[in-house]
C-alpha cells in the first residue's frame, strides 16, 4: 500500500503509532473529526505495544479508572465486527489467588469494591480456583477471586484494527516518519517538523511511548516517565493447558499467566525493577528486545514453578525482555500539558496500556474536543506532576519501585520509599528529631504522625489498626481539648493580582470573592458541568491582590485551570509562591491563649472573626494570620515567610508549653476533619460531583452580580430530581472496633449503593467515620437517609452504620453547616 502523502497542515497530529495513539485517532474520527494525521517513526505497534502481554483486567482502585477499562472491554469485543480485522479479544475471565491471609483480606476488600463499581466478581475457594485453572497447585492458596469479565487481546492486531477504524473515519496514518521538532508560537503548539517536511497543526498529541519524554523536551513540556525492563517467557506446550484457560494472577509471587498456543505466557513485576536507557532510547529501537536476564527474572521463575510445577517439564520457546515506560506513581499520563496550549499527552502506561488504551483514547479525544476532561481523570492527569518530577536521577530511582507496585500489597496509606526525602519544609529536621514519621505528597515530606518516645518511627502496615493508632489518638485528643500545631507548609500558595484580578477570579470561583479586604472565602472552582476542579481558600490581601491556598497536590493543576480561564485580554497575573511561604496551623480551644503571648494583635472574636485574615506581629516575625480551620476547632493558619518559619515555630512551642501544646500530623488531621464532615478535593469532591451533591451549596453564590463557570449547570441541576440520586453522606460505624480506610462498599437495605470515599478513626466519637458517595435508584432525601439501613462491607464482613445529616461532632463549629 502506498504511503499517504504528507499534508502541509492538519487539525490534529498524533505522534506515535502504538495502541494509545491509534485509539486517540480512532476516537477523534468517531467524534466526527476527519482531519487527523497519525505519524509513526517505524511501523504501527513497533515500540512497546508489540511485546505487551495483552492482559485486560477491569478493576482499578478508582471508579473512574475502572470505567475507562470497562469501556475498553466493550470496544474490543465489537471492534472486529466494525473493521473486519481480528483483535484477538477473548473474554476468558481471570483468577487471582492469595498465598497469605493479608492478601486474602485484600481480595475480599477488592470484591466489595468491585460489586460497588458494578464489576462482576466472585470470591472462590482454593478448590474453585483449581477447577478454573487445573494446571496449578493450590496447597499454599488461601482463596481467590474470579472475575468473568476480564480478558486478553493480541496487542498488534488490536492496534491495527484501531488504525483501520481511524482510516475508515478519514484519518491519515503515515509510517516510517520521524518527528524531529515541535513548533510553538505565543505559548501554543503550531505543528511538527519531521524528517520528511513540516505539518502545521492546531493540536499535537504526544503518544510517543518511551520516546514521549524526549518529545516533550522538544517544546518545554515535562513528561515524567522512565523506561524499565519488563520480562516474560513463552513456554512450549504444557499438559492440561487449553485455549479457554483464564488469566491467572498470583500477586504474592509477583507473577501472571495466560494461555498461548497450548503453552503459557508467564511474566510479572519483580519488587525491584531494572531501569533502562538512562541516556535516552536508541533511535530505531523498533520490534527489538533487550538481552535475556535470567538473574533478574529468577524471582519470577521460582514463584512460577511453585504455582505451576509442570512448567519445569516444558521448554522455553521465547524470552521477552521488552522495555516499557513507567511513571512516578504507577498511573499513566493524560491531558493537555500545562506548559503548552493545545499540546496533549497520552503516555506512560506502566504495563497497563492494552487494558487502558480504549478508554484512555476516548477520554483524551473528548478532552481535546471539549477543552477539558469530561469525567474525573485526576488520577492520570499530567498536571498532578511538576517540573521537578521530570528529574532523570529521581525518575530512575523512583521507577525501580513503581514497577513492582503492580503486585505489591496495597496496604492502606502505603507510602513509597524510593527517591526520598525530596521536598522538605523549613521544619523537617526539627520534626524528624521529635520522632515524626513522614509521608509524601507532591514530593513534600509531611509528618503523618509522631511516634511515642522510645518507639521506632516507622509504619507497620496492616488492614486493621496500624501501630500508630494510639499516637494519633493522643494528637487528636490534644487538638480537640488543648492546642496542637500542624506543619502544613506543603499547601500550594498562588498569588493572583492585577487590575482585573477580582473580576476574573469571581468568574472562576463559585463563591463571591468580591469581599472586603482582609476577608477569606472558601470556594470551589467548578467546570462547565458544575463539578469540582478544586476547592480552595481565597484570602483578599488588597483590593486587587489575592492569595489562594489550595491542596498540596493541586498547585500545577489549579494554576493551569485558573490561567486557562482568564480572559485573553485581562490584566491579571498568577504566580506560584508555594516555596516562599510556610503554613503553620495552630488549632484547638487554647490556640488563642498561646498566640496572645506572642502578639500585640487583638485576637478576640470581635476584632478577629472567623474567615478573616490579618497581618500581625508574632514574636520577631510579621506574618499573615488566617482564621480558618480544617479540624472544627478555634484556630489560625499562620502563613509565614520561609525565612521566619523556624523562629515562629520555636516561639509558639515555647509559649505553648504551659498549655500542653504538641505537634500533630496528617493522620490526626484526617480524623479530625472527617468527624466534622469536611469534604476534601480528590476524595469527596471530584469533577463529577457538584456542590449540591456534596452538601456545599452554602459555598456557592448564585446571586452575585457576575456569572461564574458552572452556574448554568447548577441551576439546571437544582430542578432535576435525578441529580440528587448521587450525594455525599457521612456514616459512622456502630461498632467502635473496626478500622475503615476508604474504598469499602456501602449498602442500604442489603444492596450495594456506593463506596467510602474517605475514612479514618474518629477518636472523639469512638468509632470509624466515613464520607461516602451514594448512588441510589431514587432521590437521596433526608427521609431516604433517615429510613435507610446502612452497612459498610469491610473485607466481606458487613458492619451497621449510622448516617448523620449534620456533623456528629460539635454542631457549633467554626464552619457553616453542610446541606442535605
Coordinates of N, CA and C in Angstrom, one line a residue, residues 17 85 106 139 165 218 269 272 279 338 346 360 366 403 452 516 559 651 665 756 797 810:
X17 N 2.5 5.6 16.9 CA 1.5 4.7 16.4 C 1.4 3.4 17.2
X85 N -10.9 -6.5 11.0 CA -9.6 -7.0 11.4 C -9.7 -7.6 12.8
X106 N -7.1 -8.5 51.4 CA -7.1 -7.5 50.3 C -8.1 -7.9 49.2
X139 N -1.9 -26.0 47.2 CA -1.7 -26.3 48.6 C -1.4 -25.1 49.5
X165 N -9.9 1.4 11.8 CA -11.1 2.2 12.2 C -10.9 3.7 12.0
X218 N 11.3 18.7 23.5 CA 11.5 19.5 22.3 C 10.7 20.8 22.4
X269 N 6.0 -8.7 37.8 CA 6.6 -7.4 38.2 C 7.4 -7.6 39.5
X272 N 11.9 -5.1 42.7 CA 12.9 -4.0 42.4 C 13.2 -4.1 40.9
X279 N 20.4 7.3 29.2 CA 20.8 8.3 28.3 C 19.9 8.5 27.0
X338 N 0.4 21.6 30.9 CA 0.2 23.0 31.4 C 1.2 24.0 30.8
X346 N -0.6 11.4 26.0 CA -1.1 10.1 26.4 C 0.0 9.1 26.4
X360 N -8.8 5.3 27.6 CA -7.9 6.4 27.7 C -7.9 7.2 26.4
X366 N -12.0 13.2 23.9 CA -13.0 14.1 24.4 C -12.4 15.4 25.1
X403 N 7.4 0.0 39.3 CA 7.1 -1.2 38.5 C 6.6 -2.3 39.4
X452 N 5.6 7.8 69.7 CA 5.9 8.0 71.1 C 7.4 7.8 71.4
X516 N -14.8 42.4 51.4 CA -13.8 43.4 51.9 C -12.4 42.9 52.0
X559 N -3.3 26.1 39.1 CA -2.7 27.3 38.4 C -3.1 27.2 36.9
X651 N 9.0 30.0 68.9 CA 8.3 30.8 69.8 C 7.0 30.2 70.2
X665 N 0.1 15.5 63.2 CA 0.4 15.2 61.8 C -0.9 15.0 61.0
X756 N -17.1 4.1 50.2 CA -16.5 5.0 51.1 C -15.4 5.8 50.3
X797 N -17.1 -8.6 55.7 CA -18.0 -8.5 56.9 C -18.7 -7.2 56.8
X810 N -19.8 18.5 67.5 CA -19.7 19.9 67.7 C -20.5 20.7 66.6

